[in-house]
mmCIF file of C-alpha atoms in Angstrom:
data_model
loop_
_atom_site.group_PDB
_atom_site.id
_atom_site.type_symbol
_atom_site.label_atom_id
_atom_site.label_comp_id
_atom_site.label_asym_id
_atom_site.label_seq_id
_atom_site.Cartn_x
_atom_site.Cartn_y
_atom_site.Cartn_z
ATOM 1 C CA MET A 48 -34.639 -71.152 78.750
ATOM 2 C CA ILE A 49 -33.319 -68.941 75.382
ATOM 3 C CA LYS A 50 -30.094 -70.222 74.098
ATOM 4 C CA ASP A 51 -29.105 -67.516 72.072
ATOM 5 C CA THR A 52 -29.662 -64.808 69.949
ATOM 6 C CA SER A 53 -29.544 -65.574 66.869
ATOM 7 C CA GLY A 54 -33.185 -65.221 66.458
ATOM 8 C CA GLN A 55 -33.118 -61.687 66.813
ATOM 9 C CA ASP A 56 -30.042 -60.630 64.267
ATOM 10 C CA GLN A 57 -30.849 -59.566 61.072
ATOM 11 C CA VAL A 58 -28.310 -59.372 58.235
ATOM 12 C CA ILE A 59 -28.477 -55.888 56.869
ATOM 13 C CA LYS A 60 -27.236 -55.648 52.983
ATOM 14 C CA GLN A 61 -24.745 -52.573 52.267
ATOM 15 C CA LYS A 62 -25.683 -50.607 48.745
ATOM 16 C CA PRO A 63 -22.228 -50.514 46.437
ATOM 17 C CA LYS A 64 -20.705 -47.317 46.551
ATOM 18 C CA LEU A 65 -20.406 -45.674 42.995
ATOM 19 C CA LEU A 66 -16.904 -44.260 42.163
ATOM 20 C CA LYS A 67 -17.156 -39.972 41.656
ATOM 21 C CA PRO A 68 -17.414 -39.189 38.325
ATOM 22 C CA ALA A 69 -13.976 -37.203 37.702
ATOM 23 C CA LEU A 70 -12.356 -40.380 39.477
ATOM 24 C CA ALA A 71 -13.915 -42.434 37.076
ATOM 25 C CA ILE A 72 -13.027 -40.621 34.208
ATOM 26 C CA THR A 73 -9.218 -40.511 34.857
ATOM 27 C CA LEU A 74 -8.946 -44.025 35.330
ATOM 28 C CA MET A 75 -10.782 -44.507 32.144
ATOM 29 C CA LEU A 76 -8.217 -42.293 30.446
ATOM 30 C CA SER A 77 -5.428 -43.735 31.994
ATOM 31 C CA VAL A 78 -6.591 -47.474 31.012
ATOM 32 C CA VAL A 79 -6.944 -46.257 27.032
ATOM 33 C CA THR A 80 -3.445 -44.745 27.021
ATOM 34 C CA TRP A 81 -1.529 -47.604 28.322
ATOM 35 C CA THR A 82 -3.154 -49.407 26.082
ATOM 36 C CA GLY A 83 -2.654 -47.849 22.636
ATOM 37 C CA PHE A 84 0.752 -47.047 24.191
ATOM 38 C CA ALA A 85 1.787 -50.939 24.778
ATOM 39 C CA MET A 86 0.118 -51.594 21.486
ATOM 40 C CA PHE A 87 2.566 -49.222 19.417
ATOM 41 C CA ASN A 88 5.757 -50.513 21.384
ATOM 42 C CA SER A 89 4.602 -54.244 20.699
ATOM 43 C CA ASP A 90 4.324 -53.194 17.156
ATOM 44 C CA ASN A 91 7.543 -51.875 16.836
ATOM 45 C CA ALA A 92 9.453 -54.145 19.493
ATOM 46 C CA SER A 93 9.894 -58.054 18.061
ATOM 47 C CA MET A 94 11.122 -58.703 22.106
ATOM 48 C CA SER A 95 10.572 -58.139 25.316
ATOM 49 C CA ILE A 96 13.533 -57.651 27.754
ATOM 50 C CA ASP A 97 13.198 -57.178 31.560
ATOM 51 C CA LYS A 98 15.106 -54.171 32.112
ATOM 52 C CA ALA A 99 17.220 -55.192 35.040
ATOM 53 C CA GLN A 100 18.935 -58.150 33.532
ATOM 54 C CA LEU A 101 21.063 -55.175 31.004
ATOM 55 C CA GLN A 102 23.437 -52.530 31.624
ATOM 56 C CA LEU A 103 23.174 -49.684 30.400
ATOM 57 C CA ALA A 104 25.861 -46.494 29.852
ATOM 58 C CA LYS A 105 25.811 -43.208 28.276
ATOM 59 C CA VAL A 106 27.998 -41.783 25.858
ATOM 60 C CA GLU A 107 30.343 -39.396 27.650
ATOM 61 C CA ARG A 108 33.345 -36.669 25.962
ATOM 62 C CA GLY A 109 36.562 -37.600 27.961
ATOM 63 C CA ASN A 110 40.035 -38.566 27.749
ATOM 64 C CA LEU A 111 40.641 -42.049 27.025
ATOM 65 C CA VAL A 112 43.777 -44.083 28.037
ATOM 66 C CA ARG A 113 43.992 -47.116 25.656
ATOM 67 C CA ASP A 114 45.641 -49.543 28.070
ATOM 68 C CA VAL A 115 46.310 -53.158 28.467
ATOM 69 C CA ALA A 116 45.931 -55.596 31.327
ATOM 70 C CA ALA A 117 48.841 -58.312 32.438
ATOM 71 C CA THR A 118 49.467 -60.405 34.949
ATOM 72 C CA GLY A 119 52.546 -61.473 36.145
ATOM 73 C CA LYS A 120 55.166 -61.916 38.746
ATOM 74 C CA ILE A 121 57.997 -60.248 40.836
ATOM 75 C CA VAL A 122 61.486 -61.429 39.329
ATOM 76 C CA ALA A 123 65.007 -60.830 40.559
ATOM 77 C CA ALA A 124 66.837 -58.417 38.040
ATOM 78 C CA ASN A 125 69.619 -59.518 38.099
ATOM 79 C CA ALA A 126 70.469 -63.393 38.630
ATOM 80 C CA PRO A 127 73.140 -64.906 37.624
ATOM 81 C CA LYS A 128 74.368 -68.012 37.291
ATOM 82 C CA ALA A 129 77.754 -69.390 38.290
ATOM 83 C CA TYR A 130 79.733 -71.899 36.049
ATOM 84 C CA SER A 131 82.904 -74.469 36.384
ATOM 85 C CA PRO A 132 85.853 -72.459 34.879
ATOM 86 C CA GLU A 133 87.315 -76.021 34.095
ATOM 87 C CA GLN A 134 86.384 -79.699 33.853
ATOM 88 C CA GLY A 135 86.943 -81.431 36.743
ATOM 89 C CA PHE A 136 84.791 -82.403 40.617
ATOM 90 C CA VAL A 137 83.421 -79.911 41.870
ATOM 91 C CA SER A 138 82.285 -79.124 45.851
ATOM 92 C CA LEU A 139 79.401 -76.665 46.663
ATOM 93 C CA ASN A 140 79.916 -74.849 49.606
ATOM 94 C CA VAL A 141 76.674 -73.469 50.178
ATOM 95 C CA LYS A 142 73.046 -74.559 49.676
ATOM 96 C CA ALA A 143 69.860 -73.610 47.919
ATOM 97 C CA GLY A 144 68.137 -70.206 50.214
ATOM 98 C CA ASP A 145 71.664 -69.507 52.177
ATOM 99 C CA THR A 146 72.570 -65.702 51.909
ATOM 100 C CA VAL A 147 75.766 -65.668 50.522
ATOM 101 C CA GLU A 148 77.820 -62.008 50.299
ATOM 102 C CA LYS A 149 80.014 -60.432 46.895
ATOM 103 C CA GLY A 150 83.579 -62.437 46.805
ATOM 104 C CA GLN A 151 82.500 -65.375 48.890
ATOM 105 C CA VAL A 152 83.734 -69.108 47.817
ATOM 106 C CA ILE A 153 80.540 -70.489 47.489
ATOM 107 C CA ALA A 154 81.773 -73.361 44.998
ATOM 108 C CA GLU A 155 85.280 -75.228 44.511
ATOM 109 C CA VAL A 156 86.594 -77.498 41.577
ATOM 110 C CA GLU A 157 89.362 -80.044 41.465
ATOM 111 C CA SER A 158 90.959 -80.308 38.390
ATOM 112 C CA PRO A 159 94.217 -82.269 38.082
ATOM 113 C CA GLU A 160 94.808 -81.853 35.262
ATOM 114 C CA LEU A 161 95.201 -78.120 35.461
ATOM 115 C CA ASN A 162 97.238 -78.818 38.124
ATOM 116 C CA ASN A 163 99.890 -80.967 36.904
ATOM 117 C CA SER A 164 99.911 -78.357 33.747
ATOM 118 C CA LEU A 165 100.835 -76.134 35.984
ATOM 119 C CA LYS A 166 103.846 -77.513 38.045
ATOM 120 C CA GLN A 167 105.169 -78.511 34.457
ATOM 121 C CA GLN A 168 104.931 -75.156 33.276
ATOM 122 C CA GLU A 169 106.620 -73.423 36.547
ATOM 123 C CA SER A 170 109.115 -75.603 36.115
ATOM 124 C CA GLU A 171 110.057 -74.725 32.757
ATOM 125 C CA LEU A 172 109.813 -71.387 33.635
ATOM 126 C CA ALA A 173 112.416 -71.886 36.391
ATOM 127 C CA ARG A 174 114.649 -73.397 33.491
ATOM 128 C CA LEU A 175 114.154 -70.783 31.255
ATOM 129 C CA LYS A 176 115.255 -68.545 34.040
ATOM 130 C CA GLY A 177 118.371 -70.191 34.932
ATOM 131 C CA GLU A 178 119.364 -70.540 31.608
ATOM 132 C CA LEU A 179 119.034 -66.921 30.986
ATOM 133 C CA ALA A 180 121.265 -66.189 33.952
ATOM 134 C CA ARG A 181 123.960 -68.780 32.389
ATOM 135 C CA SER A 182 123.576 -66.579 29.491
ATOM 136 C CA GLU A 183 124.526 -63.142 31.264
ATOM 137 C CA LEU A 184 127.356 -64.845 32.610
ATOM 138 C CA ALA A 185 128.831 -65.817 29.443
ATOM 139 C CA ALA A 186 127.867 -62.525 27.865
ATOM 140 C CA ARG A 187 129.918 -61.051 30.547
ATOM 141 C CA ARG A 188 132.256 -63.359 30.133
ATOM 142 C CA GLN A 189 132.743 -62.919 26.332
ATOM 143 C CA ALA A 190 132.351 -58.837 26.762
ATOM 144 C CA LEU A 191 135.477 -58.883 29.459
ATOM 145 C CA ALA A 192 137.754 -60.978 26.866
ATOM 146 C CA LEU A 193 136.389 -58.604 24.046
ATOM 147 C CA THR A 194 137.577 -55.537 25.966
ATOM 148 C CA LYS A 195 141.338 -56.836 27.000
ATOM 149 C CA THR A 196 141.600 -57.401 23.576
ATOM 150 C CA LEU A 197 140.616 -54.108 22.506
ATOM 151 C CA ASP A 198 142.882 -52.724 25.412
ATOM 152 C CA LEU A 199 145.888 -54.949 24.217
ATOM 153 C CA ALA A 200 145.418 -53.296 20.602
ATOM 154 C CA GLN A 201 145.404 -49.974 22.281
ATOM 155 C CA VAL A 202 148.513 -50.732 24.098
ATOM 156 C CA GLU A 203 150.169 -52.461 20.935
ATOM 157 C CA LEU A 204 148.643 -49.053 18.535
ATOM 158 C CA ASN A 205 150.804 -47.148 21.801
ATOM 159 C CA ALA A 206 153.951 -48.596 20.948
ATOM 160 C CA ALA A 207 154.094 -48.591 17.183
ATOM 161 C CA GLU A 208 153.538 -44.585 17.249
ATOM 162 C CA ARG A 209 156.359 -44.375 20.226
ATOM 163 C CA GLU A 210 158.751 -46.678 17.614
ATOM 164 C CA ASN A 211 157.497 -44.385 15.026
ATOM 165 C CA ARG A 212 158.222 -41.114 16.633
ATOM 166 C CA ARG A 213 162.028 -43.031 17.553
ATOM 167 C CA ALA A 214 162.453 -43.889 14.560
ATOM 168 C CA GLN A 215 161.329 -40.336 12.988
ATOM 169 C CA LEU A 216 164.403 -39.074 15.262
ATOM 170 C CA SER A 217 167.161 -41.539 14.429
ATOM 171 C CA ILE A 218 166.454 -41.106 10.729
ATOM 172 C CA GLU A 219 166.670 -37.478 11.286
ATOM 173 C CA LYS A 220 170.167 -38.203 13.112
ATOM 174 C CA ARG A 221 171.118 -41.311 10.628
ATOM 175 C CA LEU A 222 171.267 -43.388 13.366
ATOM 176 C CA ILE A 223 169.388 -45.931 11.737
ATOM 177 C CA SER A 224 168.711 -47.172 7.749
ATOM 178 C CA GLN A 225 165.950 -46.204 6.091
ATOM 179 C CA ILE A 226 164.349 -49.756 6.170
ATOM 180 C CA ASP A 227 164.366 -49.520 9.874
ATOM 181 C CA LEU A 228 161.959 -46.505 9.264
ATOM 182 C CA GLU A 229 159.856 -48.211 7.271
ATOM 183 C CA LYS A 230 159.441 -50.589 9.084
ATOM 184 C CA ALA A 231 158.410 -48.697 12.385
ATOM 185 C CA VAL A 232 156.257 -47.184 9.754
ATOM 186 C CA ASP A 233 154.662 -50.375 8.463
ATOM 187 C CA ASP A 234 153.999 -51.648 12.269
ATOM 188 C CA LEU A 235 152.196 -48.211 13.075
ATOM 189 C CA ALA A 236 149.670 -49.125 10.558
ATOM 190 C CA LYS A 237 149.470 -52.377 11.652
ATOM 191 C CA ALA A 238 148.854 -51.446 14.750
ATOM 192 C CA LYS A 239 146.250 -48.761 13.838
ATOM 193 C CA LEU A 240 144.262 -51.450 11.410
ATOM 194 C CA THR A 241 144.296 -53.819 14.163
ATOM 195 C CA TYR A 242 142.796 -51.826 17.128
ATOM 196 C CA LYS A 243 140.604 -50.598 14.594
ATOM 197 C CA HIS A 244 139.377 -54.205 13.857
ATOM 198 C CA ALA A 245 139.067 -54.565 17.846
ATOM 199 C CA GLN A 246 136.816 -51.896 18.397
ATOM 200 C CA GLN A 247 134.279 -53.084 15.488
ATOM 201 C CA GLU A 248 134.748 -56.883 16.714
ATOM 202 C CA VAL A 249 133.653 -55.264 20.091
ATOM 203 C CA GLU A 250 130.880 -53.397 18.791
ATOM 204 C CA LEU A 251 129.823 -56.752 16.937
ATOM 205 C CA ALA A 252 129.892 -58.861 20.062
ATOM 206 C CA LYS A 253 128.347 -56.751 22.119
ATOM 207 C CA ASP A 254 125.284 -56.438 19.843
ATOM 208 C CA THR A 255 125.259 -59.744 19.382
ATOM 209 C CA LEU A 256 125.358 -60.794 23.432
ATOM 210 C CA SER A 257 122.292 -58.045 23.645
ATOM 211 C CA PHE A 258 120.388 -60.099 21.298
ATOM 212 C CA GLU A 259 121.169 -63.282 22.488
ATOM 213 C CA LEU A 260 120.049 -62.107 26.138
ATOM 214 C CA GLN A 261 116.988 -60.603 24.928
ATOM 215 C CA SER A 262 115.802 -63.644 23.393
ATOM 216 C CA SER A 263 116.467 -65.552 26.034
ATOM 217 C CA LYS A 264 114.434 -62.790 27.849
ATOM 218 C CA SER A 265 111.262 -62.924 25.710
ATOM 219 C CA GLN A 266 111.111 -66.735 26.491
ATOM 220 C CA VAL A 267 111.198 -65.929 30.214
ATOM 221 C CA ALA A 268 108.629 -63.946 29.688
ATOM 222 C CA ARG A 269 106.731 -65.749 27.164
ATOM 223 C CA GLN A 270 106.451 -68.856 29.981
ATOM 224 C CA GLN A 271 105.826 -65.994 32.728
ATOM 225 C CA LEU A 272 102.802 -65.240 30.446
ATOM 226 C CA VAL A 273 101.656 -69.377 30.609
ATOM 227 C CA VAL A 274 101.988 -69.611 33.808
ATOM 228 C CA ASP A 275 100.470 -66.735 34.921
ATOM 229 C CA GLU A 276 97.428 -67.802 32.846
ATOM 230 C CA LEU A 277 97.520 -71.172 34.351
ATOM 231 C CA GLN A 278 97.503 -69.935 38.111
ATOM 232 C CA ARG A 279 94.479 -67.596 36.887
ATOM 233 C CA LYS A 280 92.305 -70.707 35.696
ATOM 234 C CA VAL A 281 93.737 -72.611 39.152
ATOM 235 C CA GLY A 282 92.091 -69.400 40.936
ATOM 236 C CA ASN A 283 89.296 -69.413 39.609
ATOM 237 C CA LEU A 284 88.862 -72.942 40.572
ATOM 238 C CA ALA A 285 87.410 -71.156 43.873
ATOM 239 C CA ILE A 286 84.033 -69.743 42.308
ATOM 240 C CA LYS A 287 83.122 -66.383 43.864
ATOM 241 C CA ALA A 288 79.801 -64.915 44.452
ATOM 242 C CA SER A 289 78.857 -62.449 41.688
ATOM 243 C CA VAL A 290 76.538 -60.520 43.631
ATOM 244 C CA SER A 291 75.205 -60.375 47.724
ATOM 245 C CA GLY A 292 72.099 -61.584 47.687
ATOM 246 C CA ILE A 293 70.858 -65.685 48.007
ATOM 247 C CA VAL A 294 71.371 -68.742 46.296
ATOM 248 C CA GLY A 295 68.947 -69.819 44.111
ATOM 249 C CA ASN A 296 68.917 -73.603 42.807
ATOM 250 C CA LEU A 297 71.696 -76.095 42.792
ATOM 251 C CA LEU A 298 72.126 -77.002 38.929
ATOM 252 C CA VAL A 299 74.570 -79.938 39.841
ATOM 253 C CA GLN A 300 75.007 -82.342 42.616
ATOM 254 C CA PRO A 301 77.840 -82.226 44.944
ATOM 255 C CA LYS A 302 81.180 -83.994 44.056
ATOM 256 C CA ALA A 303 79.740 -84.515 40.430
ATOM 257 C CA MET A 304 81.855 -84.414 37.469
ATOM 258 C CA VAL A 305 81.382 -81.299 35.522
ATOM 259 C CA VAL A 306 82.586 -80.490 32.006
ATOM 260 C CA LYS A 307 83.733 -76.773 31.273
ATOM 261 C CA ASN A 308 81.599 -73.606 31.200
ATOM 262 C CA GLN A 309 78.839 -76.089 32.871
ATOM 263 C CA ALA A 310 76.223 -73.998 35.078
ATOM 264 C CA LEU A 311 76.462 -75.199 39.042
ATOM 265 C CA LEU A 312 73.812 -72.983 40.644
ATOM 266 C CA THR A 313 72.245 -69.216 40.493
ATOM 267 C CA LEU A 314 72.192 -66.297 42.286
ATOM 268 C CA VAL A 315 69.768 -64.121 42.962
ATOM 269 C CA ASP A 316 70.290 -60.626 43.739
ATOM 270 C CA LEU A 317 68.148 -59.146 46.436
ATOM 271 C CA SER A 318 68.546 -55.435 46.047
ATOM 272 C CA ALA A 319 67.023 -54.897 42.772
ATOM 273 C CA PHE A 320 64.104 -56.254 41.673
ATOM 274 C CA GLU A 321 61.779 -56.357 38.563
ATOM 275 C CA ALA A 322 58.190 -57.197 37.291
ATOM 276 C CA GLU A 323 57.321 -59.715 34.153
ATOM 277 C CA LEU A 324 54.040 -59.286 32.734
ATOM 278 C CA GLN A 325 52.613 -61.643 30.215
ATOM 279 C CA VAL A 326 51.031 -59.556 28.243
ATOM 280 C CA PRO A 327 48.373 -61.152 25.001
ATOM 281 C CA GLU A 328 49.732 -61.953 21.691
ATOM 282 C CA SER A 329 47.035 -59.475 20.272
ATOM 283 C CA TYR A 330 48.993 -56.129 21.889
ATOM 284 C CA ALA A 331 52.752 -57.838 21.235
ATOM 285 C CA ASN A 332 52.615 -54.709 17.829
ATOM 286 C CA ASP A 333 51.914 -52.004 20.200
ATOM 287 C CA LEU A 334 54.245 -52.208 22.957
ATOM 288 C CA GLY A 335 57.284 -50.449 23.433
ATOM 289 C CA ILE A 336 60.985 -49.976 25.602
ATOM 290 C CA GLY A 337 59.743 -47.117 27.795
ATOM 291 C CA MET A 338 55.847 -46.767 27.997
ATOM 292 C CA THR A 339 54.662 -46.474 30.883
ATOM 293 C CA VAL A 340 53.019 -49.365 33.300
ATOM 294 C CA GLU A 341 50.919 -48.828 36.696
ATOM 295 C CA LEU A 342 51.515 -52.077 38.675
ATOM 296 C CA LYS A 343 49.478 -53.436 41.725
ATOM 297 C CA ILE A 344 51.368 -55.572 44.262
ATOM 298 C CA GLY A 345 49.119 -56.067 47.041
ATOM 299 C CA SER A 346 47.526 -53.117 47.945
ATOM 300 C CA GLU A 347 50.221 -50.765 46.979
ATOM 301 C CA GLN A 348 50.271 -48.920 43.483
ATOM 302 C CA ILE A 349 53.320 -48.350 42.102
ATOM 303 C CA LYS A 350 54.801 -46.623 38.275
ATOM 304 C CA GLY A 351 57.390 -48.475 36.082
ATOM 305 C CA GLN A 352 58.900 -48.261 32.592
ATOM 306 C CA LEU A 353 58.695 -51.097 30.075
ATOM 307 C CA SER A 354 62.786 -51.967 29.607
ATOM 308 C CA ALA A 355 62.817 -55.414 27.794
ATOM 309 C CA ILE A 356 60.030 -57.329 25.594
ATOM 310 C CA SER A 357 60.643 -60.708 24.392
ATOM 311 C CA PRO A 358 60.337 -61.148 21.029
ATOM 312 C CA GLU A 359 59.472 -64.452 20.749
ATOM 313 C CA VAL A 360 55.598 -65.701 21.569
ATOM 314 C CA ASN A 361 54.615 -68.549 24.177
ATOM 315 C CA ASN A 362 51.453 -69.407 24.802
ATOM 316 C CA ARG A 363 49.870 -66.699 22.285
ATOM 317 C CA GLU A 364 51.582 -64.672 25.408
ATOM 318 C CA VAL A 365 54.580 -61.992 25.058
ATOM 319 C CA THR A 366 56.998 -61.677 28.281
ATOM 320 C CA THR A 367 58.193 -58.247 28.954
ATOM 321 C CA ARG A 368 59.922 -56.738 31.696
ATOM 322 C CA VAL A 369 59.512 -53.508 33.794
ATOM 323 C CA ARG A 370 61.875 -51.424 35.647
ATOM 324 C CA PHE A 371 60.689 -49.653 39.055
ATOM 325 C CA GLU A 372 60.629 -45.953 39.002
ATOM 326 C CA THR A 373 61.497 -46.057 42.605
ATOM 327 C CA SER A 374 63.751 -48.723 44.794
ATOM 328 C CA ASN A 375 62.495 -48.514 48.285
ATOM 329 C CA ILE A 376 60.002 -50.963 47.670
ATOM 330 C CA SER A 377 59.080 -52.778 50.687
ATOM 331 C CA ASN A 378 57.785 -55.992 51.431
ATOM 332 C CA ILE A 379 58.195 -57.757 47.826
ATOM 333 C CA ARG A 380 59.942 -60.929 47.283
ATOM 334 C CA GLN A 381 60.862 -63.135 44.409
ATOM 335 C CA ASN A 382 58.041 -64.368 42.186
ATOM 336 C CA GLN A 383 55.230 -62.519 44.114
ATOM 337 C CA ARG A 384 52.123 -62.463 41.937
ATOM 338 C CA LEU A 385 50.774 -59.163 40.438
ATOM 339 C CA SER A 386 48.873 -57.544 38.242
ATOM 340 C CA GLY A 387 49.593 -54.445 35.895
ATOM 341 C CA ARG A 388 48.484 -51.823 33.023
ATOM 342 C CA ILE A 389 50.004 -50.941 30.187
ATOM 343 C CA LEU A 390 49.467 -47.612 28.712
ATOM 344 C CA LEU A 391 49.938 -47.525 25.602
ATOM 345 C CA GLU A 392 48.172 -44.223 24.451
ATOM 346 C CA ASN A 393 46.596 -41.320 25.675
ATOM 347 C CA ARG A 394 43.682 -39.678 23.579
ATOM 348 C CA SER A 395 42.098 -36.507 25.124
ATOM 349 C CA ASP A 396 38.436 -35.342 24.328
ATOM 350 C CA ILE A 397 36.104 -38.133 22.445
ATOM 351 C CA LEU A 398 33.204 -39.935 22.321
ATOM 352 C CA MET A 399 33.444 -43.105 24.157
ATOM 353 C CA VAL A 400 31.068 -44.884 26.351
ATOM 354 C CA ARG A 401 31.924 -47.727 28.781
ATOM 355 C CA ARG A 402 33.395 -51.528 27.929
ATOM 356 C CA GLY A 403 30.714 -54.154 27.442
ATOM 357 C CA GLY A 404 29.546 -57.415 26.097
ATOM 358 C CA PHE A 405 28.043 -55.665 23.165
ATOM 359 C CA LEU A 406 31.744 -55.559 21.492
ATOM 360 C CA ASN A 407 31.307 -59.197 21.483
ATOM 361 C CA ALA A 408 29.117 -58.324 18.668
ATOM 362 C CA GLY A 409 31.871 -56.974 16.770
ATOM 363 C CA GLY A 410 31.831 -52.953 17.992
ATOM 364 C CA TYR A 411 29.132 -52.565 14.692
ATOM 365 C CA VAL A 412 26.090 -52.595 15.864
ATOM 366 C CA ALA A 413 24.310 -51.183 19.702
ATOM 367 C CA TYR A 414 20.618 -50.546 20.597
ATOM 368 C CA LYS A 415 19.950 -47.261 21.747
ATOM 369 C CA VAL A 416 17.384 -46.611 24.495
ATOM 370 C CA ASN A 417 15.203 -44.243 24.221
ATOM 371 C CA GLY A 418 12.540 -44.712 27.125
ATOM 372 C CA ASP A 419 10.996 -47.812 27.348
ATOM 373 C CA LEU A 420 12.330 -48.733 23.617
ATOM 374 C CA ALA A 421 15.860 -49.918 22.361
ATOM 375 C CA GLN A 422 16.330 -49.368 19.020
ATOM 376 C CA ARG A 423 19.369 -51.533 16.970
ATOM 377 C CA ILE A 424 21.615 -48.749 15.081
ATOM 378 C CA GLU A 425 24.871 -49.295 13.232
ATOM 379 C CA ILE A 426 27.775 -47.508 14.635
ATOM 380 C CA THR A 427 32.067 -47.151 14.429
ATOM 381 C CA THR A 428 34.239 -48.050 17.288
ATOM 382 C CA GLY A 429 37.520 -47.051 17.628
ATOM 383 C CA VAL A 430 40.677 -47.915 19.841
ATOM 384 C CA THR A 431 39.778 -49.878 23.440
ATOM 385 C CA SER A 432 41.131 -49.462 26.904
ATOM 386 C CA ILE A 433 40.245 -51.544 29.728
ATOM 387 C CA ASN A 434 37.119 -49.790 30.715
ATOM 388 C CA HIS A 435 36.373 -47.336 28.064
ATOM 389 C CA VAL A 436 36.032 -48.263 24.072
ATOM 390 C CA GLU A 437 36.181 -44.979 21.742
ATOM 391 C CA VAL A 438 32.857 -44.133 19.757
ATOM 392 C CA LEU A 439 33.825 -42.728 16.010
ATOM 393 C CA ALA A 440 29.890 -42.849 14.536
ATOM 394 C CA GLY A 441 26.723 -43.187 15.247
ATOM 395 C CA LEU A 442 26.413 -41.731 18.942
ATOM 396 C CA ASP A 443 26.421 -38.819 20.176
ATOM 397 C CA ALA A 444 27.546 -37.284 24.027
ATOM 398 C CA GLY A 445 24.270 -37.872 26.122
ATOM 399 C CA ASP A 446 23.065 -41.424 24.388
ATOM 400 C CA GLU A 447 22.185 -44.030 26.779
ATOM 401 C CA ILE A 448 22.899 -47.982 24.799
ATOM 402 C CA ILE A 449 23.054 -50.975 26.196
ATOM 403 C CA ILE A 450 26.150 -52.915 26.875
ATOM 404 C CA SER A 451 25.187 -56.369 27.678
ATOM 405 C CA ASN A 452 25.684 -59.036 25.483
ATOM 406 C CA TYR A 453 23.813 -59.002 22.289
ATOM 407 C CA ASP A 454 23.203 -62.849 22.105
ATOM 408 C CA THR A 455 20.087 -63.760 23.395
ATOM 409 C CA PHE A 456 18.483 -60.518 21.301
ATOM 410 C CA LYS A 457 18.932 -62.608 18.272
ATOM 411 C CA ASN A 458 19.491 -59.717 15.585
ATOM 412 C CA ALA A 459 16.077 -57.683 16.699
ATOM 413 C CA ASP A 460 15.689 -54.437 15.247
ATOM 414 C CA ALA A 461 13.727 -53.026 18.402
ATOM 415 C CA LEU A 462 13.294 -54.048 22.139
ATOM 416 C CA LEU A 463 10.682 -53.743 24.763
ATOM 417 C CA LEU A 464 11.922 -52.719 27.899
ATOM 418 C CA ARG A 465 9.699 -53.914 31.106
#
């Protein structure tokens, strides 16, 4: 019985094939070339870096917009506070979040002292008006008496003139004596003098009465002003909303004792919004009123203008206000977060490169890429924007540099890029 065919099998050894002469020569030259290049680069480069781990960028010529990035929130452009006009007890007619209309009574202050003072001054006004009416009646009575005196003086003057004419006729006819004629002449002179003095007294009395009446009227008018002012203050105890919107924060508790000019609550005008941005302190001197600002609210891009800059620095930031160029902005709310870009300067036709971590080294050096070798060179940078930095010297358009952080390079003069 035959178990298997192993006895019939025979191992045949295959001779190795030799490479073709041309292929062998090409392979040998490649190895020699690569080895020589590697030895050359290794002699010049003090470090070897994986190129995939680096960020590279080319120097290009174009327009650089110098800007500063900032974050902030939506705030009401008009958010007035309501204040207590007088000391007293306050009653709040609204709650936080309530919608109010302009002119609506939102709070009332009860001031017993002010109300009592108003009643006292109104009583004094009524008394002065009574005194004025009494003075007018007395003036009319005195004017009537003076008129009567003047009329009597006129009658006496007429009688004296008539007696004087009779005496003149009688003396011509020798009916009376010379003494009687002289008496008639004296009586006429006396009557004229009495009438003249009566006229002067009437004029003087009228001026006196007019002055006294004017003084009484002035007192009444002054008291009327006092009453009007108190009535205005009492009317202001009913505090009205200065804008249409919603009630913000309540600054006092209902029925609390408040003093004059104490803040009671805040109102938020929902018809006008502005953006409040926090800008780093280092850019404070570059900011100016009227600068263009690009805002991003959600997915919407909105333009505005810088309308206010805070004169103080808080937490190394400067607070700015931005007014929107358009008013028909939808879906925005109070305290909604946003980001913005303030355009500080626009420079055209300059050398620039993409911004990166290499600026942490001060912007004085860069690693210029030439094939698989990056050489350390000195450069001069200018202004920076969010995305680019200006190149003043050391590089030309088309040059490629490493823009990654240089901390791991240890100030190497050259790098071998793998």
